[in-house]
Amino acid sequence: MVGRAVTRATLKLYNISSSDIGGYFYRVNDQSWEEETVTWNNAPAHDNTLVASLGAVTTGTWYTVDITPLITTDGTYSLRVSSTSSNGADYVSKEGANPPLLEIVVGNTSTATATETATATSTLLATDTPTATATPTLLATDTPTATATLTNTALPTATPTSTKTVTPTATKTATPTSTKTATPTPTKTFTPTATPTPQTYTMTYSYDGDGRLVKSVVNGIVTYYVGAHYEKTVQGSQQNERKYYFAGANRIAMRENGTLTWLLTDHLGSTSVTANASGNLVSSLRYTAFGEVRTASGTTATDYRYTGQRSEAEIGLYYYVARFYDPVLGRFISADSIVPEPYNPQDWDRYSYTLNDPVNHTDPTGHDTCDEDGNCYNNNGWYPAVGKHFSVTYTWKKMIKTNYGINMEKGDKEWDSPNLRLMYGSLGIVNTSTSGNLRAMAAGSTFKLMEHASGGGDYYGVTHTQRPTGIDFYTKGTQPLRQMNIYHEVGHLLDNVPGTWDVFTNAVKSQNNPSWVGSDQKINPEALLMSRVKDPNYPPVAARQTYSNFGPSEQWADAFANYVAGNINLASVIGTDMFNFVRSALAPFIGTP
């Protein structure tokens, strides 16, 4: 602000409580106060100089205060906000989601720049003046005829120069460019396409009783496989032997006819670099996400390449034990003989590879999708690459995390299988009701299971939303969760996710006494078809607690829960009113449900 005058200074505040008085803003001269020592009854004294004031304010609204009389030049300034009302306004502090904003508009007090600009203009114009003056001075004592001759001689010099420059440039540039570009292009494009000749391969594969490959015959070349460690290839009188070395489940080296080669892999087990016994680079490979070779250098001795699986180069496929995989298509060429997880929609695409996530997963058997930590999944649940299967609860948690991005964590007690199964099914219904957008709106949230101290039989006594990060679900002992409670609390969670807190609650507030809310601020029973409620433990409307100060928020969560459960009575006017409200409130965030 040095050298500039303040033309306007405004302070913007975000109000979070309604009040009939927004406050009086006084100047504070004492700048020695510290933020840590200020409380509501220990604030710096003002000097009775009123800078600005606000009238009645409402919740969730930005207000602008003109404090130009206070801020006039460089320096430190303080304001104190006071109110004569017992119900004073509350504004968000700098730590909140909508912190105060100070905007200062300044002007330039110097005119030196404008003066210099005008002077420079006069100087440029003066340059042309001597030309007119020089003419009569030089020619005053000489014969005008000689002067005219010299002038006319200079003019033809410029004329031929222009002609010579333009003519050859246009001729040389245009003629060869057009000829050379057009002629070879069609020749080079069409000639190779007719050249390739299809090649025919005869292949026979033999398997043992466990479905493992033990012998292959490709165009007369016979290869025998002894487990994953030995191979012997026979082609006429020539024989070639390979031995592979492993560290755990990872193939790390091979020895071919006595020559050792080190195999270095990426996080998915794909062979990326090979080195000789001395550690010198022999070859390198780079792959696309689904396994095509992107770049290659040197000669890679091993056929075990993308994700450590065997490449059948003659047919362009990879052998994944149970079936062959095409890296160009990014899909298996035959359907999976099992559906690993019926609750996961992606598993019903029986040709898909690694749930269409090849950057983070592999499929070493052709049946089981595995992550980079070695945890695999089949119809018995998630399990480590070696060792016994994980528990069923781990499976449900993994599925909820994978599909919806929600972390299922232990509260003061661990999640059990029945409640996790109920949670997974309920979230699937919510996801359908939100047009598949549940993950986009709830990813990163945490759901915890807590012990409920008392009976907790009422609708709101067993769940609580930790806005905006997650939900605590309370049960007593082995008491199961209630599906409607899940729908209700997810409704609260989504109310805080789309970018602004209480986005749906505020939509309820904008309604003018909606017909689906009774005089007690609870959902009108006539708006519901109670016989269609899917959860038999869902209590009647009359049993729910009074909404007190949180009416609109609870009305939204209750309406959302019944919308998801399909309980709204569309045969009634008030039921249709509630259904249309929920549908229109969700539409800006998920499209038409």
Coordinates of C-alpha atoms in Angstrom, one line a residue:
M1 CA 0.0 0.0 0.0
V2 CA 3.0 2.3 0.1
G3 CA 2.3 5.4 -2.0
R4 CA -1.3 4.5 -2.5
A5 CA -4.5 5.8 -1.0
V6 CA -7.2 3.6 0.4
T7 CA -10.4 4.2 -1.5
R8 CA -12.5 1.5 0.1
A9 CA -12.1 -1.2 2.8
T10 CA -14.7 -3.9 3.4
L11 CA -14.9 -6.7 5.9
K12 CA -16.9 -9.8 4.9
L13 CA -18.3 -12.1 7.6
Y14 CA -20.2 -15.4 7.5
N15 CA -23.1 -15.5 10.0
I16 CA -24.0 -18.9 11.6
S17 CA -26.9 -17.8 13.8
S18 CA -29.9 -15.6 13.4
S19 CA -30.2 -12.4 15.4
D20 CA -32.2 -9.2 15.4
I21 CA -29.0 -7.2 15.6
G22 CA -25.9 -8.0 13.5
G23 CA -23.7 -5.9 15.8
Y24 CA -21.9 -2.6 16.2
F25 CA -18.3 -2.3 15.0
Y26 CA -16.1 0.0 17.2
R27 CA -12.5 1.2 16.7
V28 CA -9.9 -0.3 19.2
N29 CA -6.8 1.9 19.6
D30 CA -4.9 -0.5 21.9
Q31 CA -3.0 -2.8 19.6
S32 CA -1.2 -4.7 22.4
W33 CA -3.8 -7.4 22.9
E34 CA -3.0 -11.0 21.9
E35 CA -5.4 -13.5 20.3
E36 CA -4.8 -16.2 22.9
T37 CA -6.1 -14.0 25.8
V38 CA -9.3 -12.7 24.2
T39 CA -12.6 -14.2 25.5
W40 CA -16.2 -13.0 25.3
N41 CA -15.8 -11.2 28.7
N42 CA -12.1 -10.2 28.3
A43 CA -12.0 -8.2 25.1
P44 CA -9.9 -5.1 24.3
A45 CA -11.7 -1.8 25.1
H46 CA -12.9 0.4 22.3
D47 CA -12.8 4.2 22.1
N48 CA -16.5 4.7 21.4
T49 CA -15.8 5.5 17.7
L50 CA -18.5 3.7 15.8
V51 CA -17.1 2.5 12.4
A52 CA -20.2 0.6 11.1
S53 CA -23.2 -1.5 12.2
L54 CA -25.4 -4.3 10.9
G55 CA -29.2 -4.8 11.4
A56 CA -30.9 -8.1 11.6
V57 CA -29.0 -11.1 10.2
T58 CA -29.9 -14.7 9.2
T59 CA -28.0 -18.0 9.4
G60 CA -25.8 -19.1 6.6
T61 CA -25.4 -15.7 5.0
W62 CA -22.3 -13.5 4.1
Y63 CA -22.5 -9.9 5.3
T64 CA -20.3 -7.0 4.1
V65 CA -19.2 -4.2 6.5
D66 CA -17.8 -0.9 5.2
I67 CA -14.8 0.0 7.4
T68 CA -13.3 2.6 5.1
P69 CA -13.4 5.3 7.8
L70 CA -11.1 3.1 9.9
I71 CA -8.4 2.0 7.4
T72 CA -6.8 5.1 5.8
T73 CA -3.1 4.2 5.3
D74 CA -0.5 1.6 6.2
G75 CA -0.7 0.2 9.8
T76 CA -2.4 -2.2 12.2
Y77 CA -6.1 -1.9 13.0
S78 CA -8.5 -3.6 15.4
L79 CA -12.2 -3.7 15.6
R80 CA -14.6 -4.9 18.4
V81 CA -18.1 -6.2 17.6
S82 CA -20.7 -5.6 20.2
S83 CA -24.4 -6.2 20.5
T84 CA -27.2 -4.9 22.8
S85 CA -29.2 -8.1 22.2
S86 CA -29.1 -11.1 24.4
N87 CA -29.2 -13.2 21.2
G88 CA -26.2 -11.8 19.5
A89 CA -25.0 -12.9 16.1
D90 CA -22.3 -15.5 15.7
Y91 CA -19.7 -15.2 12.9
V92 CA -17.3 -17.8 11.6
S93 CA -13.7 -17.3 12.8
K94 CA -10.5 -17.7 10.7
E95 CA -10.3 -21.4 11.7
G96 CA -13.8 -22.1 10.2
A97 CA -15.0 -23.2 6.8
N98 CA -15.9 -19.7 5.8
P99 CA -13.3 -17.4 7.4
P100 CA -13.6 -13.6 7.4
L101 CA -12.3 -11.7 4.4
L102 CA -10.8 -8.2 4.3
E103 CA -10.8 -6.5 0.9
I104 CA -8.9 -3.2 0.4
V105 CA -9.2 -1.1 -2.8
V106 CA -6.3 1.4 -3.3
G107 CA -5.5 4.0 -6.0
N108 CA -2.2 5.4 -7.4
T109 CA -1.4 9.0 -6.1
S110 CA 1.4 9.7 -8.5
T111 CA 0.9 11.4 -11.9
A112 CA 4.6 11.1 -13.1
T113 CA 3.8 8.2 -15.5
A114 CA 1.2 10.2 -17.4
T115 CA 3.5 13.2 -17.7
E116 CA 6.3 11.1 -19.2
T117 CA 4.0 9.5 -21.7
A118 CA 2.9 12.9 -23.1
T119 CA 6.5 14.1 -23.4
A120 CA 7.6 10.9 -25.3
T121 CA 4.8 11.5 -27.8
S122 CA 6.0 15.0 -28.6
T123 CA 9.6 13.8 -29.2
L124 CA 8.6 11.1 -31.7
L125 CA 6.6 13.6 -33.7
A126 CA 9.5 16.0 -33.9
T127 CA 11.6 13.5 -35.8
D128 CA 9.8 14.1 -39.1
T129 CA 10.1 17.9 -38.9
P130 CA 13.8 18.3 -40.1
T131 CA 12.9 16.5 -43.4
A132 CA 10.7 19.4 -44.5
T133 CA 13.3 22.0 -43.2
A134 CA 16.3 20.5 -44.9
T135 CA 14.8 20.7 -48.4
P136 CA 14.8 24.5 -48.8
T137 CA 18.2 24.9 -46.9
L138 CA 20.2 22.6 -49.2
L139 CA 18.7 23.7 -52.4
A140 CA 18.7 27.4 -51.8
T141 CA 22.1 28.1 -53.6
D142 CA 22.0 25.3 -56.2
T143 CA 20.1 24.8 -59.4
P144 CA 16.8 23.1 -58.7
T145 CA 17.2 21.0 -61.8
A146 CA 20.2 19.1 -60.3
T147 CA 18.3 18.5 -57.2
A148 CA 15.4 17.0 -59.0
T149 CA 17.7 14.7 -60.9
L150 CA 19.3 13.3 -57.8
T151 CA 15.9 12.7 -56.3
N152 CA 14.5 10.8 -59.3
T153 CA 17.7 8.7 -59.6
A154 CA 17.2 7.4 -56.0
L155 CA 13.6 6.2 -56.7
P156 CA 14.2 3.6 -59.4
T157 CA 16.8 1.9 -57.1
A158 CA 14.0 0.8 -54.7
T159 CA 11.7 -0.4 -57.5
P160 CA 13.8 -3.3 -59.0
T161 CA 15.0 -4.4 -55.5
S162 CA 11.4 -5.1 -54.6
T163 CA 10.8 -7.0 -57.9
K164 CA 13.8 -9.3 -57.5
T165 CA 13.0 -10.2 -53.9
V166 CA 9.3 -11.3 -54.5
T167 CA 9.5 -13.1 -57.8
P168 CA 12.1 -15.9 -57.1
T169 CA 10.9 -16.5 -53.5
A170 CA 7.4 -17.4 -54.6
T171 CA 8.5 -19.6 -57.4
K172 CA 11.1 -21.7 -55.5
T173 CA 8.9 -22.2 -52.4
A174 CA 5.6 -23.2 -54.0
T175 CA 6.7 -25.5 -56.8
P176 CA 8.9 -28.2 -55.0
T177 CA 6.7 -28.3 -51.9
S178 CA 3.6 -29.3 -53.7
T179 CA 5.3 -31.9 -55.8
K180 CA 7.3 -33.7 -53.1
T181 CA 4.6 -33.9 -50.5
A182 CA 1.7 -35.2 -52.6
T183 CA 3.5 -37.8 -54.7
P184 CA 5.0 -40.3 -52.2
T185 CA 2.2 -40.2 -49.6
P186 CA -0.4 -42.5 -51.3
T187 CA 2.4 -44.9 -52.4
K188 CA 3.8 -45.4 -48.8
T189 CA 0.4 -45.8 -47.2
F190 CA -1.1 -48.4 -49.5
T191 CA 1.8 -50.6 -50.3
P192 CA 2.4 -52.2 -46.8
T193 CA -1.2 -53.0 -46.2
A194 CA -1.4 -55.5 -48.9
T195 CA 1.9 -57.2 -48.0
P196 CA 1.3 -59.1 -44.7
T197 CA 0.6 -62.8 -45.1
P198 CA -1.4 -64.7 -42.4
Q199 CA 0.7 -67.3 -40.6
T200 CA -0.7 -70.6 -39.4
Y201 CA 0.3 -72.1 -36.1
T202 CA -0.6 -75.6 -34.8
M203 CA -0.6 -75.7 -31.0
T204 CA -1.5 -78.4 -28.5
Y205 CA -1.6 -78.0 -24.7
S206 CA -1.7 -80.8 -22.2
Y207 CA -2.7 -80.4 -18.5
D208 CA -2.5 -82.5 -15.4
G209 CA -5.4 -83.4 -13.1
D210 CA -5.1 -80.1 -11.2
G211 CA -5.3 -78.1 -14.4
R212 CA -1.6 -77.2 -14.6
L213 CA 0.1 -77.0 -17.9
V214 CA 2.6 -79.9 -18.3
K215 CA 3.3 -79.9 -22.1
S216 CA 2.9 -77.6 -25.1
V217 CA 3.5 -78.3 -28.8
V218 CA 3.8 -75.2 -31.0
N219 CA 4.7 -75.8 -34.7
G220 CA 6.6 -79.0 -33.8
I221 CA 8.5 -77.4 -30.8
V222 CA 7.8 -79.4 -27.7
T223 CA 8.1 -77.9 -24.2
Y224 CA 7.7 -79.8 -21.0
Y225 CA 6.9 -78.0 -17.7
V226 CA 7.8 -79.4 -14.3
G227 CA 5.9 -77.2 -11.9
A228 CA 6.9 -73.6 -12.1
H229 CA 10.7 -74.3 -11.7
Y230 CA 11.8 -76.3 -14.7
E231 CA 11.2 -76.2 -18.5
K232 CA 12.7 -78.4 -21.2
T233 CA 12.3 -77.5 -24.9
V234 CA 12.9 -80.0 -27.7
Q235 CA 13.2 -79.0 -31.4
G236 CA 14.5 -81.9 -33.5
S237 CA 17.9 -82.8 -32.1
Q238 CA 18.3 -79.5 -30.2
Q239 CA 17.4 -79.4 -26.5
N240 CA 17.2 -76.4 -24.2
E241 CA 16.7 -76.5 -20.4
R242 CA 15.6 -73.6 -18.1
K243 CA 15.6 -73.5 -14.4
Y244 CA 13.8 -70.7 -12.5
Y245 CA 14.6 -69.5 -9.0
F246 CA 12.0 -68.0 -6.6
A247 CA 12.0 -65.8 -3.5
G248 CA 8.6 -66.6 -2.0
A249 CA 6.1 -66.4 -4.9
N250 CA 8.4 -64.1 -7.0
R251 CA 10.5 -65.4 -9.9
I252 CA 13.8 -63.7 -9.4
A253 CA 16.3 -65.5 -11.7
M254 CA 16.7 -68.2 -14.4
R255 CA 19.5 -70.4 -15.6
E256 CA 19.4 -71.4 -19.3
N257 CA 22.0 -74.1 -20.3
G258 CA 24.2 -72.9 -17.5
T259 CA 23.8 -69.1 -18.1
L260 CA 22.4 -67.2 -15.2
T261 CA 20.1 -64.2 -15.8
W262 CA 18.5 -62.0 -13.1
L263 CA 14.9 -61.0 -13.5
L264 CA 13.8 -57.7 -12.0
T265 CA 10.1 -57.0 -11.7
D266 CA 7.8 -54.0 -10.9
H267 CA 5.1 -53.9 -8.2
L268 CA 2.8 -56.3 -10.2
G269 CA 5.5 -58.9 -10.8
S270 CA 6.0 -57.9 -14.4
T271 CA 9.5 -58.6 -15.7
S272 CA 10.9 -55.1 -16.4
V273 CA 14.7 -55.6 -16.5
T274 CA 17.0 -58.6 -17.0
A275 CA 20.7 -58.6 -16.0
N276 CA 23.6 -61.0 -16.4
A277 CA 25.4 -62.8 -13.6
S278 CA 27.7 -59.7 -13.2
G279 CA 24.7 -57.4 -12.8
N280 CA 25.0 -55.7 -16.2
L281 CA 21.9 -54.7 -18.0
V282 CA 20.8 -57.2 -20.7
S283 CA 17.3 -56.0 -21.6
S284 CA 14.4 -53.8 -20.4
L285 CA 10.6 -53.9 -21.0
R286 CA 7.8 -51.3 -20.4
Y287 CA 4.1 -52.2 -20.5
T288 CA 0.8 -50.5 -20.9
A289 CA -1.7 -50.8 -18.0
F290 CA -3.3 -53.9 -19.6
G291 CA 0.0 -55.6 -20.6
E292 CA 1.0 -54.6 -24.2
V293 CA 4.7 -54.0 -24.6
R294 CA 5.2 -50.3 -24.9
T295 CA 9.0 -50.1 -25.3
A296 CA 11.7 -52.8 -25.4
S297 CA 15.5 -52.9 -25.6
G298 CA 17.8 -55.8 -25.8
T299 CA 16.7 -59.5 -25.9
T300 CA 14.6 -60.7 -22.9
A301 CA 15.4 -64.4 -22.3
T302 CA 12.4 -65.3 -20.3
D303 CA 8.8 -65.8 -21.6
Y304 CA 7.4 -64.9 -18.2
R305 CA 6.7 -61.2 -18.6
Y306 CA 3.5 -59.2 -17.8
T307 CA 2.5 -59.8 -14.2
G308 CA 4.9 -62.8 -14.2
Q309 CA 2.7 -64.8 -16.6
R310 CA 3.9 -66.8 -19.6
S311 CA 3.7 -65.1 -23.0
E312 CA 2.7 -67.2 -25.9
A313 CA 4.3 -64.9 -28.5
E314 CA 3.1 -66.9 -31.5
I315 CA -0.6 -66.2 -30.8
G316 CA -0.1 -62.9 -28.8
L317 CA -1.7 -64.2 -25.7
Y318 CA -0.7 -64.8 -22.0
Y319 CA -1.3 -68.1 -20.2
Y320 CA -3.0 -67.4 -16.9
V321 CA -3.4 -71.0 -15.8
A322 CA -7.2 -71.3 -16.0
R323 CA -7.5 -69.4 -19.3
F324 CA -5.7 -67.2 -21.9
Y325 CA -5.6 -63.4 -21.7
D326 CA -5.4 -60.9 -24.6
P327 CA -3.4 -57.7 -23.6
V328 CA -4.6 -55.9 -26.7
L329 CA -8.3 -56.3 -25.7
G330 CA -7.5 -56.1 -22.0
R331 CA -9.8 -59.1 -21.5
F332 CA -9.7 -62.9 -21.1
I333 CA -10.7 -64.8 -24.3
S334 CA -12.9 -67.2 -22.4
A335 CA -15.4 -66.7 -19.6
D336 CA -14.5 -67.4 -15.9
S337 CA -16.0 -70.7 -14.8
I338 CA -16.9 -69.1 -11.4
V339 CA -18.4 -65.8 -10.2
P340 CA -16.1 -64.9 -7.2
E341 CA -18.4 -62.5 -5.5
P342 CA -22.1 -62.3 -6.5
Y343 CA -22.6 -59.0 -4.6
N344 CA -20.0 -57.2 -6.8
P345 CA -21.5 -56.2 -10.1
Q346 CA -18.1 -56.3 -11.8
D347 CA -17.7 -60.0 -11.1
W348 CA -20.6 -60.7 -13.4
D349 CA -18.5 -59.6 -16.3
R350 CA -16.8 -63.0 -16.6
Y351 CA -14.4 -61.8 -19.3
S352 CA -13.0 -58.8 -17.4
Y353 CA -9.4 -58.7 -16.1
T354 CA -8.7 -57.8 -12.4
L355 CA -12.1 -55.9 -12.0
N356 CA -10.8 -53.6 -14.7
D357 CA -8.1 -52.2 -12.4
P358 CA -4.8 -53.6 -13.8
V359 CA -2.7 -50.9 -12.2
N360 CA -3.4 -52.2 -8.7
H361 CA -4.4 -55.9 -9.2
T362 CA -3.3 -59.1 -10.9
D363 CA -5.0 -62.4 -11.6
P364 CA -2.3 -65.2 -11.2
T365 CA -4.8 -68.1 -11.6
G366 CA -7.4 -66.7 -14.1
H367 CA -10.0 -66.9 -11.3
D368 CA -8.8 -64.7 -8.4
T369 CA -8.2 -61.0 -8.4
C370 CA -5.2 -60.1 -6.1
D371 CA -3.9 -56.7 -4.9
E372 CA -0.2 -55.7 -4.9
D373 CA 0.1 -56.8 -1.3
G374 CA -0.7 -60.4 -2.3
N375 CA -4.2 -60.4 -0.9
C376 CA -6.4 -62.4 -3.3
Y377 CA -10.1 -62.9 -3.6
N378 CA -12.2 -65.9 -4.6
N379 CA -15.6 -67.3 -3.6
N380 CA -14.2 -68.2 -0.2
G381 CA -13.3 -64.6 0.6
W382 CA -10.1 -62.5 0.6
Y383 CA -6.9 -64.4 1.5
P384 CA -3.1 -63.9 1.4
A385 CA -1.1 -65.4 -1.4
V386 CA 0.2 -67.9 1.1
G387 CA -1.5 -69.0 4.3
K388 CA -5.2 -69.5 5.2
H389 CA -8.1 -67.4 4.2
F390 CA -9.0 -64.1 5.9
S391 CA -12.1 -63.9 8.0
V392 CA -15.5 -63.2 6.6
T393 CA -15.6 -59.8 8.3
Y394 CA -12.4 -58.8 6.5
T395 CA -14.1 -59.8 3.2
W396 CA -17.1 -57.5 3.9
K397 CA -14.9 -54.6 4.9
K398 CA -12.8 -55.0 1.8
M399 CA -15.9 -55.0 -0.4
I400 CA -17.3 -51.9 1.2
K401 CA -14.0 -50.1 0.9
T402 CA -13.5 -51.2 -2.7
N403 CA -17.0 -50.3 -3.9
Y404 CA -17.9 -47.2 -1.9
G405 CA -14.6 -45.9 -0.4
I406 CA -15.9 -46.2 3.2
N407 CA -13.6 -47.4 6.0
M408 CA -15.3 -49.8 8.4
E409 CA -13.3 -49.4 11.6
K410 CA -13.7 -50.7 15.1
G411 CA -15.2 -48.3 17.7
D412 CA -15.3 -49.7 21.2
K413 CA -16.3 -53.0 19.7
E414 CA -15.5 -54.8 16.4
W415 CA -17.9 -55.2 13.5
D416 CA -19.5 -58.6 13.2
S417 CA -20.4 -60.4 10.0
P418 CA -24.2 -60.0 10.2
N419 CA -24.0 -56.2 10.6
L420 CA -21.4 -55.9 7.9
R421 CA -23.5 -57.9 5.5
L422 CA -26.5 -55.7 6.4
M423 CA -24.4 -52.6 5.9
Y424 CA -23.1 -53.8 2.5
G425 CA -26.6 -54.5 1.2
S426 CA -28.0 -51.3 2.5
L427 CA -25.2 -49.2 0.9
G428 CA -25.9 -50.9 -2.4
I429 CA -29.6 -49.8 -2.2
V430 CA -28.5 -46.2 -1.3
N431 CA -26.1 -46.3 -4.2
T432 CA -28.9 -47.3 -6.6
S433 CA -31.1 -44.5 -5.2
T434 CA -28.3 -42.0 -5.9
S435 CA -27.7 -43.1 -9.4
G436 CA -24.4 -44.8 -8.5
N437 CA -22.9 -41.7 -6.9
L438 CA -22.5 -43.0 -3.3
R439 CA -18.8 -43.5 -3.7
A440 CA -18.3 -40.0 -5.1
M441 CA -20.2 -38.4 -2.2
A442 CA -19.1 -40.6 0.7
A443 CA -15.5 -41.8 -0.1
G444 CA -13.1 -41.3 2.8
S445 CA -15.8 -41.5 5.4
T446 CA -15.4 -43.8 8.4
F447 CA -18.2 -46.0 10.0
K448 CA -17.6 -47.2 13.6
L449 CA -19.5 -49.7 15.7
M450 CA -20.1 -48.6 19.3
E451 CA -21.6 -50.1 22.4
H452 CA -24.9 -48.5 23.3
A453 CA -25.1 -47.8 27.1
S454 CA -28.9 -48.0 27.4
G455 CA -31.7 -49.8 25.5
G456 CA -31.6 -47.4 22.6
G457 CA -34.8 -48.7 21.0
D458 CA -35.9 -45.4 19.5
Y459 CA -35.1 -44.3 16.0
Y460 CA -32.4 -41.8 16.8
G461 CA -30.9 -43.5 19.9
V462 CA -28.6 -45.9 18.0
T463 CA -26.8 -43.9 15.4
H464 CA -24.9 -40.6 15.3
T465 CA -23.3 -38.7 12.4
Q466 CA -19.8 -37.3 13.0
R467 CA -20.1 -34.6 10.4
P468 CA -18.6 -34.5 7.9
T469 CA -16.3 -37.5 8.4
G470 CA -18.4 -40.5 9.2
I471 CA -21.0 -42.2 11.3
D472 CA -21.0 -44.0 14.7
F473 CA -23.5 -46.9 14.9
Y474 CA -24.5 -47.9 18.4
T475 CA -25.9 -51.3 19.4
K476 CA -26.5 -53.0 22.7
G477 CA -24.6 -56.3 23.0
T478 CA -25.4 -58.4 19.9
Q479 CA -28.4 -56.2 18.9
P480 CA -28.4 -55.9 15.1
L481 CA -28.4 -52.6 13.3
R482 CA -31.6 -51.3 11.8
Q483 CA -31.6 -50.8 8.1
M484 CA -33.7 -47.6 8.3
N485 CA -31.1 -46.2 10.7
I486 CA -28.4 -46.8 8.1
Y487 CA -30.5 -45.0 5.4
H488 CA -31.2 -42.1 7.8
E489 CA -27.6 -41.5 8.9
V490 CA -26.3 -41.8 5.4
G491 CA -28.8 -39.1 4.6
H492 CA -27.1 -36.9 7.3
L493 CA -23.7 -37.8 5.9
L494 CA -24.6 -36.8 2.3
D495 CA -26.1 -33.5 3.7
N496 CA -22.5 -32.5 4.5
V497 CA -20.6 -33.9 1.5
P498 CA -21.6 -32.1 -1.7
G499 CA -19.5 -29.1 -0.8
T500 CA -21.6 -27.1 1.7
W501 CA -22.8 -28.2 5.1
D502 CA -26.6 -28.6 5.4
V503 CA -27.2 -28.3 1.7
F504 CA -30.3 -30.5 1.9
T505 CA -31.3 -29.2 5.3
N506 CA -31.4 -25.7 3.8
A507 CA -33.5 -27.0 1.0
V508 CA -36.0 -28.2 3.6
K509 CA -36.0 -24.8 5.2
S510 CA -36.9 -23.2 1.9
Q511 CA -40.1 -25.2 1.8
N512 CA -43.2 -23.3 3.1
N513 CA -44.7 -25.7 5.7
P514 CA -44.5 -28.8 3.4
S515 CA -47.5 -31.0 3.7
W516 CA -45.4 -34.0 4.6
V517 CA -44.3 -32.5 7.9
G518 CA -46.8 -32.5 10.7
S519 CA -47.3 -29.8 13.4
D520 CA -44.9 -31.6 15.7
Q521 CA -42.2 -31.3 12.9
K522 CA -42.2 -35.0 12.4
I523 CA -42.9 -36.8 9.2
N524 CA -46.6 -37.1 8.7
P525 CA -47.5 -40.8 8.9
E526 CA -50.0 -40.3 6.0
A527 CA -47.1 -39.7 3.7
L528 CA -45.8 -43.3 4.2
L529 CA -47.0 -46.8 3.4
M530 CA -46.1 -48.3 6.7
S531 CA -46.9 -51.8 5.5
R532 CA -44.1 -51.5 2.9
V533 CA -41.4 -50.7 5.4
K534 CA -38.6 -53.3 4.8
D535 CA -37.2 -53.3 8.4
P536 CA -39.7 -54.8 10.9
N537 CA -37.8 -53.1 13.7
Y538 CA -38.5 -49.6 12.3
P539 CA -40.5 -47.8 15.0
P540 CA -43.7 -45.9 14.3
V541 CA -43.4 -42.2 13.6
A542 CA -45.0 -41.3 16.9
A543 CA -42.2 -42.9 18.8
R544 CA -39.5 -40.7 17.5
Q545 CA -38.0 -37.8 19.5
T546 CA -39.1 -34.2 19.1
Y547 CA -36.8 -32.5 16.6
S548 CA -36.3 -29.4 18.8
N549 CA -33.7 -27.2 17.2
F550 CA -32.7 -29.7 14.5
G551 CA -36.1 -30.1 12.8
P552 CA -35.1 -29.4 9.1
S553 CA -32.0 -31.6 9.4
E554 CA -34.0 -34.6 10.8
Q555 CA -36.8 -34.0 8.3
W556 CA -34.4 -34.3 5.5
A557 CA -32.7 -37.5 6.8
D558 CA -36.1 -39.1 7.5
A559 CA -37.5 -38.2 4.1
F560 CA -34.3 -39.6 2.5
A561 CA -34.5 -42.8 4.4
N562 CA -38.1 -43.4 3.3
Y563 CA -37.2 -42.5 -0.3
V564 CA -34.4 -45.1 -0.3
A565 CA -36.6 -47.7 1.4
G566 CA -39.5 -47.2 -1.0
N567 CA -41.9 -46.4 1.8
I568 CA -43.4 -43.2 0.4
N569 CA -47.1 -43.3 -0.4
L570 CA -47.3 -42.0 -4.0
A571 CA -51.1 -42.5 -3.9
S572 CA -51.4 -39.6 -1.5
V573 CA -50.8 -35.9 -2.2
I574 CA -48.5 -35.4 0.8
G575 CA -46.5 -38.6 -0.2
T576 CA -46.1 -37.3 -3.7
D577 CA -45.0 -34.0 -2.3
M578 CA -42.2 -35.5 -0.2
F579 CA -41.1 -37.9 -3.0
N580 CA -40.7 -35.0 -5.5
F581 CA -38.9 -32.9 -2.9
V582 CA -36.2 -35.5 -2.3
R583 CA -35.9 -36.2 -6.0
S584 CA -35.4 -32.6 -6.9
A585 CA -33.0 -31.9 -4.0
L586 CA -30.7 -34.8 -5.1
A587 CA -30.9 -33.9 -8.8
P588 CA -28.2 -31.1 -8.9
F589 CA -25.6 -33.5 -7.4
I590 CA -26.4 -36.9 -9.0
G591 CA -28.6 -36.0 -12.0
T592 CA -32.2 -37.3 -12.1
P593 CA -32.3 -40.3 -9.7

